[in-house]
PDB file of C-alpha atoms in Angstrom:
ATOM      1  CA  UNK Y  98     -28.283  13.668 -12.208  1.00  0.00           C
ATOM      2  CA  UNK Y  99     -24.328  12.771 -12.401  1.00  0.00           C
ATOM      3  CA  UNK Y 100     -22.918   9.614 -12.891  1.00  0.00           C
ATOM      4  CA  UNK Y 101     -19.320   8.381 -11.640  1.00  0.00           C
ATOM      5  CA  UNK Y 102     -18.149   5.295 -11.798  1.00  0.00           C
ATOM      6  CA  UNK Y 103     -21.577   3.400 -11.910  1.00  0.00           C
ATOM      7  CA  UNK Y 104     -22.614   5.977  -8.752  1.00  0.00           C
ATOM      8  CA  UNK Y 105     -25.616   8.475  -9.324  1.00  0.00           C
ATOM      9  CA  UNK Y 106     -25.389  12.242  -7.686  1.00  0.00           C
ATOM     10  CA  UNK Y 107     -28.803  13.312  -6.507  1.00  0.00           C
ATOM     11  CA  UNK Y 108     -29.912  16.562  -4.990  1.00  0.00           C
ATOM     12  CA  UNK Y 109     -32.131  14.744  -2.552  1.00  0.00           C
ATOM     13  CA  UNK Y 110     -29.369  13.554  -0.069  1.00  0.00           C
ATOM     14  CA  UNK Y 111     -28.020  16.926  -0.027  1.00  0.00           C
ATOM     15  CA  UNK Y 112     -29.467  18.770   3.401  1.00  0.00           C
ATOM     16  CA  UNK Y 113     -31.725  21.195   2.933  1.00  0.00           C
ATOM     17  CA  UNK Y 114     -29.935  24.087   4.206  1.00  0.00           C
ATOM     18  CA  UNK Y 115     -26.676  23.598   1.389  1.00  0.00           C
ATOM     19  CA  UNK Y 116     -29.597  22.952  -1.160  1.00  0.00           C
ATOM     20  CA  UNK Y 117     -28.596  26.085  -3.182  1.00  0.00           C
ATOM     21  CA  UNK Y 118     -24.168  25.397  -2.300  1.00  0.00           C
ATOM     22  CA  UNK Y 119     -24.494  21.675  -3.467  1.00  0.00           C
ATOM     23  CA  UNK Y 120     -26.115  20.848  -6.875  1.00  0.00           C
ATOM     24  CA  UNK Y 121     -25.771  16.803  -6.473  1.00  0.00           C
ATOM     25  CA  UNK Y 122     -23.980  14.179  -3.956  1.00  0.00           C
ATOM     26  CA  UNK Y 123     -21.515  12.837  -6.369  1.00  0.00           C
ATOM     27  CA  UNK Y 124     -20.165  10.378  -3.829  1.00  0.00           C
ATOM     28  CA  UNK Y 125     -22.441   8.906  -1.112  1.00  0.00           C
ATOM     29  CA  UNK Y 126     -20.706   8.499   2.395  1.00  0.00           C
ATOM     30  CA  UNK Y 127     -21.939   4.606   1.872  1.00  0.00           C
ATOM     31  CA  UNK Y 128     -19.484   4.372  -1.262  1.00  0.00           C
ATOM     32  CA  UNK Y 129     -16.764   6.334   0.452  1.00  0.00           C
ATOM     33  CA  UNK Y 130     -16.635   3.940   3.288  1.00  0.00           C
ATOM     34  CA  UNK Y 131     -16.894   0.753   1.233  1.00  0.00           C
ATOM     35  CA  UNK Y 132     -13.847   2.127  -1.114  1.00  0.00           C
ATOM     36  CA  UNK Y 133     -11.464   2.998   2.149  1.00  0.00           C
ATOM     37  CA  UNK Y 134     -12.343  -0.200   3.643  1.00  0.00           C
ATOM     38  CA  UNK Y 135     -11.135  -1.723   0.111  1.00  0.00           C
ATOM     39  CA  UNK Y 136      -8.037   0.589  -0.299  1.00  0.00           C
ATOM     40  CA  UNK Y 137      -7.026   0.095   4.079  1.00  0.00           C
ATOM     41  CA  UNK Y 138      -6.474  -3.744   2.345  1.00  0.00           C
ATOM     42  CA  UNK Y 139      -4.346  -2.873  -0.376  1.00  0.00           C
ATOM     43  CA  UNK Y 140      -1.967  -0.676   1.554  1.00  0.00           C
ATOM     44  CA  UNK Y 141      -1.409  -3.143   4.688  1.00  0.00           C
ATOM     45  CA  UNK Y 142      -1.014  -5.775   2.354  1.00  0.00           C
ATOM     46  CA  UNK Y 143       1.798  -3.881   0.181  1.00  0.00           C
ATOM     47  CA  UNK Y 144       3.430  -1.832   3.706  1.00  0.00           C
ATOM     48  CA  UNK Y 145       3.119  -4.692   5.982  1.00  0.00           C
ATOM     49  CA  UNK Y 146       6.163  -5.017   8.220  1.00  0.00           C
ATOM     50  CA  UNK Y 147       7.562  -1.615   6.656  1.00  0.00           C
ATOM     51  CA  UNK Y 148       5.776   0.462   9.320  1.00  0.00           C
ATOM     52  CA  UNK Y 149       4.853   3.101   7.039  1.00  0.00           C
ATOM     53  CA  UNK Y 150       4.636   7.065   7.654  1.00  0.00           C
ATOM     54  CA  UNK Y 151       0.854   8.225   6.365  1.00  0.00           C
ATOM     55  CA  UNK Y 152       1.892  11.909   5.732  1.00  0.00           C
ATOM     56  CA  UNK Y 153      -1.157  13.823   5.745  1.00  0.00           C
ATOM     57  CA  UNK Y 154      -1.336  17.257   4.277  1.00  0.00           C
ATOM     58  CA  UNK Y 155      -4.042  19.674   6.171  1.00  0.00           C
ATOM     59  CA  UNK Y 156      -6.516  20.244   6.111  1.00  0.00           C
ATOM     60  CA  UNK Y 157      -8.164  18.313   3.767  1.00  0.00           C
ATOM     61  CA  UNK Y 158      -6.882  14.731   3.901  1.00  0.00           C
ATOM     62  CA  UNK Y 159      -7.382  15.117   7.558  1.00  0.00           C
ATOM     63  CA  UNK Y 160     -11.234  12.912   7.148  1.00  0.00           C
ATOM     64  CA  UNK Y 161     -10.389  10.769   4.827  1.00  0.00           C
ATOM     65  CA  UNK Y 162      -6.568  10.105   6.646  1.00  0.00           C
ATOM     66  CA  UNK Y 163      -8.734   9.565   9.936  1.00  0.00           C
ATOM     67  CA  UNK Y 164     -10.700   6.939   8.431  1.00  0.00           C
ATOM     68  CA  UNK Y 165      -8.310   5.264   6.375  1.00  0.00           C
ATOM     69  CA  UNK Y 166      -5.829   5.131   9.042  1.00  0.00           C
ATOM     70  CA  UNK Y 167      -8.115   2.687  10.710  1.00  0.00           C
ATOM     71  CA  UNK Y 168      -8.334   0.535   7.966  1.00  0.00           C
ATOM     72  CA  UNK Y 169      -4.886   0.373   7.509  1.00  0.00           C
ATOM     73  CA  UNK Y 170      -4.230  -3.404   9.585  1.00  0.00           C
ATOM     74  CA  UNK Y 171      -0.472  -2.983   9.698  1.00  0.00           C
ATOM     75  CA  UNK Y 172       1.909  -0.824  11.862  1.00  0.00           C
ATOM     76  CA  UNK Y 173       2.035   2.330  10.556  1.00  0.00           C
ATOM     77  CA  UNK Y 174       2.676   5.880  11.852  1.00  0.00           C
ATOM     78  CA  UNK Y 175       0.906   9.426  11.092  1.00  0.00           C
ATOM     79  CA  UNK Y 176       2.341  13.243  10.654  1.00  0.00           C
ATOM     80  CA  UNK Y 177       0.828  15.871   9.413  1.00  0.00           C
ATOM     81  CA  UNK Y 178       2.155  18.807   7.337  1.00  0.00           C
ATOM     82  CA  UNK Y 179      -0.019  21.910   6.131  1.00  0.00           C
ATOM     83  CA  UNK Y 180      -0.306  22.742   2.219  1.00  0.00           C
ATOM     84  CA  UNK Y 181      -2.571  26.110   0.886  1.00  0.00           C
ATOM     85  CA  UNK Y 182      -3.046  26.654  -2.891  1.00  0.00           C
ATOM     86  CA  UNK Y 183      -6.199  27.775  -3.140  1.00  0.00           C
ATOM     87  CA  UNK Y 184      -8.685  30.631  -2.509  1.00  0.00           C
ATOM     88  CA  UNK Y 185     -12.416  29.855  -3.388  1.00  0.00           C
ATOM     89  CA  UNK Y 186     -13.067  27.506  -5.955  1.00  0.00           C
ATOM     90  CA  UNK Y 187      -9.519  28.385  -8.039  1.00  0.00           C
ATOM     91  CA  UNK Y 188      -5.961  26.940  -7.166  1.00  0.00           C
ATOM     92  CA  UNK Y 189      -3.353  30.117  -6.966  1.00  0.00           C
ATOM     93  CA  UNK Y 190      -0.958  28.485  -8.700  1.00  0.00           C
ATOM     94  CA  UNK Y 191       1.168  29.327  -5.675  1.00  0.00           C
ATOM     95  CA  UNK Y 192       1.799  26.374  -2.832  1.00  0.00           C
ATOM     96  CA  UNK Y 193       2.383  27.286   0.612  1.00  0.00           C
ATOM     97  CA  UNK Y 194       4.148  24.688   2.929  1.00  0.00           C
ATOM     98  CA  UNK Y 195       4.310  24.825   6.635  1.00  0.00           C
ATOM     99  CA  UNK Y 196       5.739  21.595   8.994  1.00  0.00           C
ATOM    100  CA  UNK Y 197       8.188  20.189   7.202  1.00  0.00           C
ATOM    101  CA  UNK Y 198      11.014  21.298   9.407  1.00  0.00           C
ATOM    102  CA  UNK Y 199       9.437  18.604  12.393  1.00  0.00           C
ATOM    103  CA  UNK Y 200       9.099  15.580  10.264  1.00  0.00           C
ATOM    104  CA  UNK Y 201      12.127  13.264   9.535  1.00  0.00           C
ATOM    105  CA  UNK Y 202      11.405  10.833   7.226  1.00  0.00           C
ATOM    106  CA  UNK Y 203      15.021   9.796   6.546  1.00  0.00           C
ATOM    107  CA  UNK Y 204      14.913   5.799   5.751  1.00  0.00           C
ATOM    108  CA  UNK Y 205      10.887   5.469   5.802  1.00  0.00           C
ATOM    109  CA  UNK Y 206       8.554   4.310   3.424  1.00  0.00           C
ATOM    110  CA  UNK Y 207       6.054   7.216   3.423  1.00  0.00           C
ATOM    111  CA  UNK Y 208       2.951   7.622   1.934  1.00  0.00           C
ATOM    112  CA  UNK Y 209       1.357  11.358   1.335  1.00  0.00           C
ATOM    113  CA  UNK Y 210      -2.020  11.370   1.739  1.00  0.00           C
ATOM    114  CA  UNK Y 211      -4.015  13.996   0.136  1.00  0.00           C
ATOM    115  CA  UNK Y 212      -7.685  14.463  -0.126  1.00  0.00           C
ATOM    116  CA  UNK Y 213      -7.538  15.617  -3.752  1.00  0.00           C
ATOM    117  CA  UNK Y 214      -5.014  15.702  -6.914  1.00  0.00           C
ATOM    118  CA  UNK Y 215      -5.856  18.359  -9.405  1.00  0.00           C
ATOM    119  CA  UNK Y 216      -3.254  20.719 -10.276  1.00  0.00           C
ATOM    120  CA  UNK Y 217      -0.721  18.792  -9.151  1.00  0.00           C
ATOM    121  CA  UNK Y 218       0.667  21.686  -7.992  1.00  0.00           C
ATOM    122  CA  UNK Y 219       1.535  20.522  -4.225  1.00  0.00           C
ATOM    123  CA  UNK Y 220       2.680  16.898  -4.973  1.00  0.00           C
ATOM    124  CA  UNK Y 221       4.988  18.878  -7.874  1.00  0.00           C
ATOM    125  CA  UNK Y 222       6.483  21.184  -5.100  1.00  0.00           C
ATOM    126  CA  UNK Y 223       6.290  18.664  -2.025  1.00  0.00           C
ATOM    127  CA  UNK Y 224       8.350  15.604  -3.798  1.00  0.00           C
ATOM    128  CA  UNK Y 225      11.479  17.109  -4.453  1.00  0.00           C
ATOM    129  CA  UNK Y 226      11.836  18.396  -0.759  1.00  0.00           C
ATOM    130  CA  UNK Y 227      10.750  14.889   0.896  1.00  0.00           C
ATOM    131  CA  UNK Y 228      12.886  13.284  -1.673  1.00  0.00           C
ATOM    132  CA  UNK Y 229      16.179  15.305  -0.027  1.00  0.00           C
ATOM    133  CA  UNK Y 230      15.290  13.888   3.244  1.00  0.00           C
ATOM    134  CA  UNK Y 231      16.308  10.553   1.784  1.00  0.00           C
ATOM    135  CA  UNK Y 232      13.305   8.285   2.310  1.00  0.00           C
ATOM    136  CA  UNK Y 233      13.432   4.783   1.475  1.00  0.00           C
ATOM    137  CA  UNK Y 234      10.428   5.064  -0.841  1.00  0.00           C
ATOM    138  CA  UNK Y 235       7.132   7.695  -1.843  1.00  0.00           C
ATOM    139  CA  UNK Y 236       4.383   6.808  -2.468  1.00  0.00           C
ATOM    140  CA  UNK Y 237       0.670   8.569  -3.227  1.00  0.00           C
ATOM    141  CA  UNK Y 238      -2.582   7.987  -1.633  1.00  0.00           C
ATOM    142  CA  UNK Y 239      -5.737  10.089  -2.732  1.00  0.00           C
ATOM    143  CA  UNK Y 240      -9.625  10.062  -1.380  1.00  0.00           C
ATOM    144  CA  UNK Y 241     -10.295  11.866  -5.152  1.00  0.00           C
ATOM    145  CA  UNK Y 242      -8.326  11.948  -8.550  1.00  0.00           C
ATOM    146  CA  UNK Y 243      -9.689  15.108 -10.661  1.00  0.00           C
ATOM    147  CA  UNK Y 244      -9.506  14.138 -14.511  1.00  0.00           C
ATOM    148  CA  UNK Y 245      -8.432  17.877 -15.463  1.00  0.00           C
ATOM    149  CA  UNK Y 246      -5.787  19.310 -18.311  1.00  0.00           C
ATOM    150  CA  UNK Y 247      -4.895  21.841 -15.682  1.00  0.00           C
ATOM    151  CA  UNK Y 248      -2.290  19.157 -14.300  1.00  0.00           C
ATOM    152  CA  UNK Y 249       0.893  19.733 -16.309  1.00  0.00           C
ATOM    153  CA  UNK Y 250       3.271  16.967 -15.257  1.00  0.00           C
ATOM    154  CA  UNK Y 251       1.867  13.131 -14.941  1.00  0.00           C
ATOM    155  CA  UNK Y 252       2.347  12.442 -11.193  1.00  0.00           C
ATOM    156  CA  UNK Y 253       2.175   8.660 -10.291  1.00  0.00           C
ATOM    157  CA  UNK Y 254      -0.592   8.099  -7.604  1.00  0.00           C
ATOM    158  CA  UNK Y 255      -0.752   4.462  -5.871  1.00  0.00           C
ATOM    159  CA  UNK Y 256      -3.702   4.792  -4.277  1.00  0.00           C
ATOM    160  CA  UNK Y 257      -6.775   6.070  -5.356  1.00  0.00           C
ATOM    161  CA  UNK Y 258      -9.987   5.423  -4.227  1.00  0.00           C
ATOM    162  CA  UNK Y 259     -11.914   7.814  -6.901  1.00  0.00           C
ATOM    163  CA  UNK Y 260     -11.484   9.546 -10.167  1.00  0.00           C
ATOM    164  CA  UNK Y 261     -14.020  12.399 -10.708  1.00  0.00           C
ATOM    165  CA  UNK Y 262     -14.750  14.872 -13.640  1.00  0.00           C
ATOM    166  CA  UNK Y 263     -13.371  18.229 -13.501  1.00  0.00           C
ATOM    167  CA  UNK Y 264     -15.668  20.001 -11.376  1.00  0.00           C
ATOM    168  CA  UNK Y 265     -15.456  21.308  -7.537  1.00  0.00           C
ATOM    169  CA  UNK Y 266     -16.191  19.485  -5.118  1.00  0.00           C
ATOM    170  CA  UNK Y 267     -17.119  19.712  -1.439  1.00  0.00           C
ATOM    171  CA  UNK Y 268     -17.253  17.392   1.354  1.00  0.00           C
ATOM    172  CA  UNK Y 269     -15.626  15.014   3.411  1.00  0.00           C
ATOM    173  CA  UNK Y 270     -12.551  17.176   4.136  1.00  0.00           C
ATOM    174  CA  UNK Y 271     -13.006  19.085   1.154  1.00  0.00           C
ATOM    175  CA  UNK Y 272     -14.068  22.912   1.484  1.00  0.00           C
ATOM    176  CA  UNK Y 273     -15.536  25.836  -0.206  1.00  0.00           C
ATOM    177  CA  UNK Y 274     -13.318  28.746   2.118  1.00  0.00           C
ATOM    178  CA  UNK Y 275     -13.115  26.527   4.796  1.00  0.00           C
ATOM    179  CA  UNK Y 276     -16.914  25.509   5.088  1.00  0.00           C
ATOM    180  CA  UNK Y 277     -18.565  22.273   3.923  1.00  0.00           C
ATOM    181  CA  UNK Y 278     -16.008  20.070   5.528  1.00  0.00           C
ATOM    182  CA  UNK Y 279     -17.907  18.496   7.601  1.00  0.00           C
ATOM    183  CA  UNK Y 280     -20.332  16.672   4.621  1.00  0.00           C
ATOM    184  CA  UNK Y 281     -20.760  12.745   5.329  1.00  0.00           C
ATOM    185  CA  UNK Y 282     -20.625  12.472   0.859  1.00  0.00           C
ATOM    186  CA  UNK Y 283     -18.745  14.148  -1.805  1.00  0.00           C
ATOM    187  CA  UNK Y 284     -20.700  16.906  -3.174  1.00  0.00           C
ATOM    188  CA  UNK Y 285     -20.817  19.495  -6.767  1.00  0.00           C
ATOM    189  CA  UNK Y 286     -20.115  22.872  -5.204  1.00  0.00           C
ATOM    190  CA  UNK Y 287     -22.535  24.563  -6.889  1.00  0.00           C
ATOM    191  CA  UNK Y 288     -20.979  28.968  -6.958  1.00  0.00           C
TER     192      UNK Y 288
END
């Protein structure tokens, strides 16, 4: 059993056929819900009347973006870009960026939206390009936080609706090769 922030991770919620892919829910989809209901609050209350950009980077942010957007009881736009660092259950190292080129941000107060920080590695390459489109501010939203000393430069993240323990995790947007996406909760991939 895992605990997080008071919650408990239990094989039993996990279907049966991922039984052997998932060794515990870490998050259940009841505590994901509460905390974007929570976190939609905080940002219309700080963005409202800025009509913020949520810039969502693909795929993973795209359930947790859905959702949140929602929540979010202010004007507020969405775009999408497309970010790939990893294959399997280890970032390259290497961050591939794809939409930028469609997406003026010039004057806005955006907000990236990313399903998880670990590396750092995409908010470390993505910054300094949005930054020379001359918004009027940046900030970070994440579903998950990973406590890891993989992440070599301290990135400052708003909005985070959960830190987690250094482990992989599946679910809700996040994937194992593209599968698992789909998950309700936040899962322990387990290899």
């Amino acid at each position: 059993m895992v605990e997080i922030n008071g919650m408990k991770g239990v094989q039993d919620e996990v279907p049966e056929y991922l039984r052997r892919e998932i060794a515990s829910v870490l998050i259940s989809a009841d505590k994901i819900r509460e905390r974007i209901e929570a976190l939609g609050r905080e940002i219309a209350e700080d963005c409202h009347g800025k009509n913020p950009l949520l810039l969502g980077i693909l795929t993973g942010s795209f359930v947790f973006l859905s959702d949140l957007c929602r929540e979010i009881e202010c004007k507020h736009e969405i775009a999408f870009l497309r970010a790939k660092s990893y294959v399997g259950t280890e970032s390259t190292g290497k961050v591939k960026l794809e939409g930028l080129e469609s997406i003026d941000i010039s004057g806005r107060h955006v907000i990236i939206v990313e399903d998880i920080v670990d590396t750092g590695n995409t908010l470390e390459k993505l910054l300094p390009i949005l930054f020379e489109k001359k918004p009027a501010s940046i900030e970070i939203c994440t579903l998950l936080l990973k406590e890891t000393e993989r992440r070599t430069k301290d990135l400052s993240v708003k909005y985070v609706a959960f830190t987690i323990p250094d482990q992989f995790v599946v679910g809700y947007g996040l994937d194992y090769d593209q599968s698992m996406r789909h998950l309700p909760f936040i899962g322990i991939f387990n290899p």
